[in-house]
Short mmCIF file of C-alpha atoms in Angstrom, two decimals:
data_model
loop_
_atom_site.label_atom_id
_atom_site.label_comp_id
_atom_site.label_asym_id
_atom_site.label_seq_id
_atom_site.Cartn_x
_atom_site.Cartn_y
_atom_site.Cartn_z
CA UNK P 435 12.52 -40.01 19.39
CA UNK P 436 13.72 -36.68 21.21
CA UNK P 437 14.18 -35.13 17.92
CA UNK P 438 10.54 -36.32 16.48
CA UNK P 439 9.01 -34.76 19.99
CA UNK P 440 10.69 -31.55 19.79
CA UNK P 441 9.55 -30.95 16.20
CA UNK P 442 5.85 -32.43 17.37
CA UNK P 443 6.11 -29.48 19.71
CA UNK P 444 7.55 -26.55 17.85
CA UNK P 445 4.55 -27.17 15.38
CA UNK P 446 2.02 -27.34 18.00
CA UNK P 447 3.31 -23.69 19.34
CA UNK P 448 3.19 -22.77 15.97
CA UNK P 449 -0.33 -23.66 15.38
CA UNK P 450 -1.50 -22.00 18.74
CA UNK P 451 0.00 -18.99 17.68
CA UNK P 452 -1.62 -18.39 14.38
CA UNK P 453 -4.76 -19.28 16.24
CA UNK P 454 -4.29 -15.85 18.12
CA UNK P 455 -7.07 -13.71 16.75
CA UNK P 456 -8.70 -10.18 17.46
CA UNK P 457 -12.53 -9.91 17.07
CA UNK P 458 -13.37 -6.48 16.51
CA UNK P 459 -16.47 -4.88 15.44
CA UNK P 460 -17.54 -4.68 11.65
CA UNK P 461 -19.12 -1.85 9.76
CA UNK P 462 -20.06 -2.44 6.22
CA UNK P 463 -20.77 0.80 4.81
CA UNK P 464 -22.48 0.70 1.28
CA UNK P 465 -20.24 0.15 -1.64
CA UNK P 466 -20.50 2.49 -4.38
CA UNK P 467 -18.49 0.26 -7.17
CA UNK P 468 -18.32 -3.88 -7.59
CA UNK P 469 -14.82 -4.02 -9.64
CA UNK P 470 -11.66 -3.73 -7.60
CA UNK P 471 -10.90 -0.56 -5.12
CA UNK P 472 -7.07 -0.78 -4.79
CA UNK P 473 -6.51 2.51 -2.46
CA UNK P 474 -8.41 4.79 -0.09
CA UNK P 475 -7.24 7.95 2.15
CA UNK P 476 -8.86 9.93 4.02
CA UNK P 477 -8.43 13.74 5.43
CA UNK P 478 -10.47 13.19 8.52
CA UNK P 479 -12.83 10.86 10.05
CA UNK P 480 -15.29 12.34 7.27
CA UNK P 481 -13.89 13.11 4.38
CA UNK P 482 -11.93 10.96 2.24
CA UNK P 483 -11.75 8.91 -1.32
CA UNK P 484 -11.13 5.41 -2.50
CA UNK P 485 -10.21 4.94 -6.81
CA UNK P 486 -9.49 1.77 -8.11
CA UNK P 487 -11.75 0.00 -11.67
CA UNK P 488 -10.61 -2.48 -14.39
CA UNK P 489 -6.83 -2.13 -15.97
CA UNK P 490 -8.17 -1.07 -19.10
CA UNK P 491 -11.24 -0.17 -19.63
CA UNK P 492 -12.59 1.78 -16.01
CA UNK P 493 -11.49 4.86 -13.69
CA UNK P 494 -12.90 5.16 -10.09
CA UNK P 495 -12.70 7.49 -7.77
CA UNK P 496 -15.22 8.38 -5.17
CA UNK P 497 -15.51 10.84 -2.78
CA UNK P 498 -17.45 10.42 0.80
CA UNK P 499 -18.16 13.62 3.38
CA UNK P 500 -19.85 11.38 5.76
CA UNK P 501 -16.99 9.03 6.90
CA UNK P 502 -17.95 6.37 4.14
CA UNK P 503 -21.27 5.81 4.61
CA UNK P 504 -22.13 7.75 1.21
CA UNK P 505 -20.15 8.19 -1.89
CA UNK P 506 -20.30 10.78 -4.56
CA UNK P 507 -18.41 9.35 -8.23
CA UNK P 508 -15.95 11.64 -9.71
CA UNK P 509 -14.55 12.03 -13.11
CA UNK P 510 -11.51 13.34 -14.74
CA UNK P 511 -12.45 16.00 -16.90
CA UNK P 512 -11.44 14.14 -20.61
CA UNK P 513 -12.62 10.89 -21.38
CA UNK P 514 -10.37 8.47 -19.40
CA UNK P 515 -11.29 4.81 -18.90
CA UNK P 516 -8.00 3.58 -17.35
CA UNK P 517 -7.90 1.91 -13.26
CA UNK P 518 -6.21 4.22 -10.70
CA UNK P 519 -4.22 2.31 -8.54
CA UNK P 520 -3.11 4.92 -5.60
CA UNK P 521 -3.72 8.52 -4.62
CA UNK P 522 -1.78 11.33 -2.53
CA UNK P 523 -3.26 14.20 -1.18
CA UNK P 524 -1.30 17.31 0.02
CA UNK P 525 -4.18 18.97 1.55
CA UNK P 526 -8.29 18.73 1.51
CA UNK P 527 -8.33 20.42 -1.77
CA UNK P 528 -5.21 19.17 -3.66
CA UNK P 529 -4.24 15.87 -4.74
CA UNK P 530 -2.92 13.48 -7.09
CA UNK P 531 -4.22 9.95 -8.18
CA UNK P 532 -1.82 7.31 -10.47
CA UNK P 533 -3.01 5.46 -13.07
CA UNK P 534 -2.24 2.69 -15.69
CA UNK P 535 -0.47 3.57 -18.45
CA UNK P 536 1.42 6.14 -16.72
CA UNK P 537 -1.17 8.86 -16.26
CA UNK P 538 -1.60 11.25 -13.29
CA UNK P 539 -4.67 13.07 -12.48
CA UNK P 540 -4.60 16.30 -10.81
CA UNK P 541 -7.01 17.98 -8.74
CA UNK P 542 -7.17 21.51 -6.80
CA UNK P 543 -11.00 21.44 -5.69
CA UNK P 544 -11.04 18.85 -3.32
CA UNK P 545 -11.90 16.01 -6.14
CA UNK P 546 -14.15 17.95 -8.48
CA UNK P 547 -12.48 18.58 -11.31
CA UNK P 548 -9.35 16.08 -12.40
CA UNK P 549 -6.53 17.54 -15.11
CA UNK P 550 -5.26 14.55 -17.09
CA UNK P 551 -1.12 14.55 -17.41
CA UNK P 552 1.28 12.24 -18.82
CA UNK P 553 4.65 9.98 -18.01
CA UNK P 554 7.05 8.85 -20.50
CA UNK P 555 6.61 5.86 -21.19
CA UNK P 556 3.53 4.74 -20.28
CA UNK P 557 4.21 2.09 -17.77
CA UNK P 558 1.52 1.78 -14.87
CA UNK P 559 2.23 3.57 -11.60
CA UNK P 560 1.55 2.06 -8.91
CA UNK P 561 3.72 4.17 -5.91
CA UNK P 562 3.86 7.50 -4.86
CA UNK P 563 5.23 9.93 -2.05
CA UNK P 564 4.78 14.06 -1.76
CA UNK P 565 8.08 14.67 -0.78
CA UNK P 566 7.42 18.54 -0.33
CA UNK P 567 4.44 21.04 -1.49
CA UNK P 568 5.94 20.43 -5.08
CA UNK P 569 8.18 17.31 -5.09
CA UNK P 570 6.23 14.38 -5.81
CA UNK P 571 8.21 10.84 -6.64
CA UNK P 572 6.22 8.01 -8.63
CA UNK P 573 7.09 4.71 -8.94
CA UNK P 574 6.23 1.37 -10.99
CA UNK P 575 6.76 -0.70 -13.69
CA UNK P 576 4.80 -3.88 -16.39
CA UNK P 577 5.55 -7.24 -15.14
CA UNK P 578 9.04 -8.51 -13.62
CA UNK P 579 11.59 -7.26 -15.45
CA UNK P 580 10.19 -3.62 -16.50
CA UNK P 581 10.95 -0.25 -13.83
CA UNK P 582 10.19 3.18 -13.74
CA UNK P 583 10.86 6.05 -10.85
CA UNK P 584 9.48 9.67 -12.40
CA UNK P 585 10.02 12.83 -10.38
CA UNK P 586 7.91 16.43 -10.67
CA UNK P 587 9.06 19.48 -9.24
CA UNK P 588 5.39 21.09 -10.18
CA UNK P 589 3.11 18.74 -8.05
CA UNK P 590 2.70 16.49 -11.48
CA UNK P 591 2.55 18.65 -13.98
CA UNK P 592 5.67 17.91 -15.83
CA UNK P 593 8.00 14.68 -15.06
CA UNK P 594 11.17 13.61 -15.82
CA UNK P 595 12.41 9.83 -15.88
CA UNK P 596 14.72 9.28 -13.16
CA UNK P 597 15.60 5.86 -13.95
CA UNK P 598 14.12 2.05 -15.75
CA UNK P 599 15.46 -0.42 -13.65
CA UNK P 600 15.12 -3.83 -14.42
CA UNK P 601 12.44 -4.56 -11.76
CA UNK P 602 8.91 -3.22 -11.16
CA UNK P 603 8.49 -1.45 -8.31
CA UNK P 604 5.65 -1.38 -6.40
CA UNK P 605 5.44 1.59 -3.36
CA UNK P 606 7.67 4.59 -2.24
CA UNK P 607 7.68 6.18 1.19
CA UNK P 608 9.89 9.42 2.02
CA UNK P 609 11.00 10.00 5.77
CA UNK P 610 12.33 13.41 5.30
CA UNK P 611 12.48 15.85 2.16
CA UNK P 612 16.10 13.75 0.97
CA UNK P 613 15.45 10.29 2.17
CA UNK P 614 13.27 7.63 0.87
CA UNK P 615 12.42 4.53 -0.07
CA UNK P 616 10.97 2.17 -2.81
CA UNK P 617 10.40 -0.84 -3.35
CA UNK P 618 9.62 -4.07 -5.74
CA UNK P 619 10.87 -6.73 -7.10
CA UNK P 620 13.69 -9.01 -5.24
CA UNK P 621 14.79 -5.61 -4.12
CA UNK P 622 14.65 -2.37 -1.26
CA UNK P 623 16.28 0.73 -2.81
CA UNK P 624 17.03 4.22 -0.81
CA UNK P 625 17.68 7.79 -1.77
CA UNK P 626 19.32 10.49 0.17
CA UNK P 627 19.09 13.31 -2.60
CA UNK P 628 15.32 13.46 -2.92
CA UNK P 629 14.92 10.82 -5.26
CA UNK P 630 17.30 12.22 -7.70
CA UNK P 631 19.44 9.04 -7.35
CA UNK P 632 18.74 5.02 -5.82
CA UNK P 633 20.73 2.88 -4.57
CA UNK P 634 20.12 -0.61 -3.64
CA UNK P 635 19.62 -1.98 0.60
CA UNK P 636 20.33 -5.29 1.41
CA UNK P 637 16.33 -6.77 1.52
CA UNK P 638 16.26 -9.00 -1.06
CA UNK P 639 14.52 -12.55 -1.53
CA UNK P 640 10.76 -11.00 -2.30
CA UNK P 641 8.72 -9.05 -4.36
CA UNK P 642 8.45 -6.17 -2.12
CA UNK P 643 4.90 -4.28 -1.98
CA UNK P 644 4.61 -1.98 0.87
CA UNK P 645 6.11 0.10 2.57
CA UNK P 646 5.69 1.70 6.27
CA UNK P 647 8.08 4.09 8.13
CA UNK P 648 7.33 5.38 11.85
CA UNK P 649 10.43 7.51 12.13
CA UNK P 650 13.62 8.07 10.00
CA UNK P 651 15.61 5.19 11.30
CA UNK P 652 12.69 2.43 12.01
CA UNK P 653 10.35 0.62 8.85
CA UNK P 654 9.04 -1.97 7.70
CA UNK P 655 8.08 -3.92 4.24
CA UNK P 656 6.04 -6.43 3.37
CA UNK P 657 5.91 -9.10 0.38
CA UNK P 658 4.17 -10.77 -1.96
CA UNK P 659 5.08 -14.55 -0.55
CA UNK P 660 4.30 -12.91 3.13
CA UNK P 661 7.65 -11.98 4.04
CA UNK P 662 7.98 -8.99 6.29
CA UNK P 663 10.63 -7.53 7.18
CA UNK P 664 12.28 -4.47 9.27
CA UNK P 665 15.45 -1.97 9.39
CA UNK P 666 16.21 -0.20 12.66
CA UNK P 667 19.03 2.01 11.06
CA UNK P 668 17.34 3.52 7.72
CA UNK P 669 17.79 0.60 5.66
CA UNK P 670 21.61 -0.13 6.10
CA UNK P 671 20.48 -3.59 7.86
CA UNK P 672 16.82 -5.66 7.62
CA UNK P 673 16.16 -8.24 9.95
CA UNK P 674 13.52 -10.63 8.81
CA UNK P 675 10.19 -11.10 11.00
CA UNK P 676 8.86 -13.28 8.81
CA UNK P 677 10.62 -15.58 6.43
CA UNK P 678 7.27 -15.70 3.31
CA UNK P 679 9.73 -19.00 1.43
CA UNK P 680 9.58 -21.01 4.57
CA UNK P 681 7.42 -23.97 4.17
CA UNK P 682 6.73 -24.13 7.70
CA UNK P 683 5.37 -21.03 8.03
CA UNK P 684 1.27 -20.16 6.27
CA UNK P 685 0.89 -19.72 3.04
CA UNK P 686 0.38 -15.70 3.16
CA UNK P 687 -0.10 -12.87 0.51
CA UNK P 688 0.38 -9.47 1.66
CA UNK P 689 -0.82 -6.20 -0.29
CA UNK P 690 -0.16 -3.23 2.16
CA UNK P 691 1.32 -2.73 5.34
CA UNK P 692 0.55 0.80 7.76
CA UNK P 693 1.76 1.19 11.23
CA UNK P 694 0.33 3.56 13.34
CA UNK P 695 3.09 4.45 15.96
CA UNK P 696 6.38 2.10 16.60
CA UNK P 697 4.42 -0.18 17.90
CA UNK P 698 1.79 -1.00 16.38
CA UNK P 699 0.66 -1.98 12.54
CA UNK P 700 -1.28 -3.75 10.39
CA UNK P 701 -0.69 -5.65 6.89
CA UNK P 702 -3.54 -6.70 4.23
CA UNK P 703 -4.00 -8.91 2.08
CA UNK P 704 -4.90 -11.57 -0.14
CA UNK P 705 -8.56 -13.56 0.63
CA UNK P 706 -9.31 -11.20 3.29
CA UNK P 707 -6.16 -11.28 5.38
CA UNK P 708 -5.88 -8.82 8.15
CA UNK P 709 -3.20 -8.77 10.44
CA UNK P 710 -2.43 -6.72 13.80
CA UNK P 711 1.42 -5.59 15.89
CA UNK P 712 1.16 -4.59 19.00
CA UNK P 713 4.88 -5.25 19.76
CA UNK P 714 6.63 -3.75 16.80
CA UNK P 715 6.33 -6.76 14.03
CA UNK P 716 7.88 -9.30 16.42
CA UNK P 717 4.39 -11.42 16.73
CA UNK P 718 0.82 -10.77 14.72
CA UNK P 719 -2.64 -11.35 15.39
CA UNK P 720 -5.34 -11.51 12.96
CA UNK P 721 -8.29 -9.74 12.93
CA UNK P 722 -11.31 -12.18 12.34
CA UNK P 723 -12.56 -12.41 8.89
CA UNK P 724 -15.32 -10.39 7.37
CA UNK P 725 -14.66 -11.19 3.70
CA UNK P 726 -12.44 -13.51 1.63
CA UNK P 727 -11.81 -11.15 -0.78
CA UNK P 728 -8.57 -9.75 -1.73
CA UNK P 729 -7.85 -6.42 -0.15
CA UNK P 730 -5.49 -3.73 -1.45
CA UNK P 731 -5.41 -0.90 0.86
CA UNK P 732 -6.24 0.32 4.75
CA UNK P 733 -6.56 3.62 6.49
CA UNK P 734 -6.11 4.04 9.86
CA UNK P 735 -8.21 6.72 12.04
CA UNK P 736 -6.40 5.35 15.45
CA UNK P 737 -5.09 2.67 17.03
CA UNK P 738 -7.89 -0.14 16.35
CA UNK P 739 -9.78 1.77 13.84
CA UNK P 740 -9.61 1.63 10.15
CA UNK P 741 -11.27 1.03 7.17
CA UNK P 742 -10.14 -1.08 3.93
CA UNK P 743 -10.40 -1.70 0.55
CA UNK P 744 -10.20 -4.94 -2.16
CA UNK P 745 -12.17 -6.59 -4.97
CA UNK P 746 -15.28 -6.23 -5.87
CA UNK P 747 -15.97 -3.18 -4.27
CA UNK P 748 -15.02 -4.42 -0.74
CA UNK P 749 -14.88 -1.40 1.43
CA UNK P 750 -14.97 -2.71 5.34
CA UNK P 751 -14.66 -0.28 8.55
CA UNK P 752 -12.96 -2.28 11.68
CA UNK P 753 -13.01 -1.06 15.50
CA UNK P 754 -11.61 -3.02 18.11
#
């Protein structure tokens, strides 16, 4: 009987807490695509670009000057019909976008023009990090079992292979010009040489998809079967915040995860899934839904303000 109540209890505390919710206010500027948008950055609260279109047979990428509420298309400048899955800019005018089947688009002008370059390969990238003005790292990989880390010291105009491990990975973060981090499947690796060389953290248990680091000892990651978890040393230890195989817990499906100081973050993800730390990962709120569509990607403008991206063409601004 005192068993039975006890466990009566610790579900109904864990029922009021995923009943915690934020309700902030929704903007829904108009969508210039209906397939899938998988990233979006901006430069300032004006000026920015979301990519995304179909794996094999579509390239987006638009550009907005009026903080999303209008978008201008842009095109690379061959024929290239292949979905972008992230982009990286360096500055207002330079940037980088990653595509399926290992291509990298290039641009100098801000979006204008887009040079077409290619990986060995041919894998789909789906990561990538500016580690300097010139040093760029790339990650990703086809299914399970199938890796690839590239490395340019020209800002993507040649690559080398750094390695084809037996895992796909799926992001890459750099804290400082030697250290960084990717990861993927079942796995959390680090370099200290610039991503010249991996080696493998303890995370494990997950098919890692995001990355977010605040400072050079403190991150976080986030997982396909809603794990997340967090290192307070630079990845020598990761405690887990969220166990994603426990059957008690919500079924959850996270895409990306961005914190915005060491306190406080967000994750996205699958059927319109946004969640909110205020306390550094140790409890989440969600934000109250405005779609139930998948979404990919956020930016954050401040502390309570962002926008994000998912299928068909979902692109939702959020202030609380």
């Amino acid at each position: 009987m005192t068993r039975a109540f006890f466990f009566l209890i610790g579900l109904f505390f864990l029922a009021a807490g995923c009943r915690e919710k934020i309700t902030p206010t929704w903007e829904i500027p108009q969508s210039p695509a209906s397939d899938r948008l998988t990233s979006v950055f901006f430069h300032d609260a004006k000026n920015g670009f979301v990519a995304g279109g179909r794996r094999f047979d579509q390239n987006l990428i638009f550009h907005t000057a009026d903080g999303g509420q209008t978008w201008e298309r842009q095109m690379p400048a061959e024929l290239f019909e292949k979905i972008v899955f992230n982009l990286a800019f360096r500055d207002a005018l330079t940037g980088l976008a990653i595509c399926f089947e290992g291509k990298v688009l290039r641009t100098f002008d801000g979006g204008n023009h887009w040079e077409i370059r290619q990986t060995e390969g041919w894998m789909p990238l789906r990561g990538i990090a500016l580690v300097s003005d010139s040093v760029v790292v790339v990650v990703g990989g086809n299914g399970y079992d199938k890796g690839v880390i590239h490395r340019s010291e020209d800002f993507g105009y040649t690559w080398a292979v750094v390695d084809t491990p037996g895992y796909e990975l799926r992001d890459v973060v750099f804290t400082d010009a030697q250290t960084g981090y990717a990861c993927g499947y079942g796995t959390i690796i680090k370099t200290t040489d610039g991503g010249k060389t991996w080696a493998f953290t303890p995370a494990k248990n997950e098919f890692f998809t995001s990355l977010s680091f605040v400072d050079a000892q403190t991150g976080f990651a986030v997982g396909r079967t809603g794990t997340i978890v967090k290192t307070t040393d630079g990845g020598f230890t990761w405690e887990v915040l969220r166990n994603g195989n426990n059957p008690a817990n919500p079924r959850h499906f996270y895409q990306k995860v961005r914190f915005w100081d060491s306190e406080t973050g967000y994750i996205v993800g699958d059927k319109g899934l946004i969640l909110k730390t205020s306390d550094a990962g140790h409890s989440w709120k969600k934000l109250e839904k405005e779609t139930l569509e998948n979404l990919h990607d956020l930016h954050l403008f401040d502390e309570g303000d962002g926008i994000v991206v998912g299928e068909s063409g979902t692109i939702l601004r959020f202030r609380e």
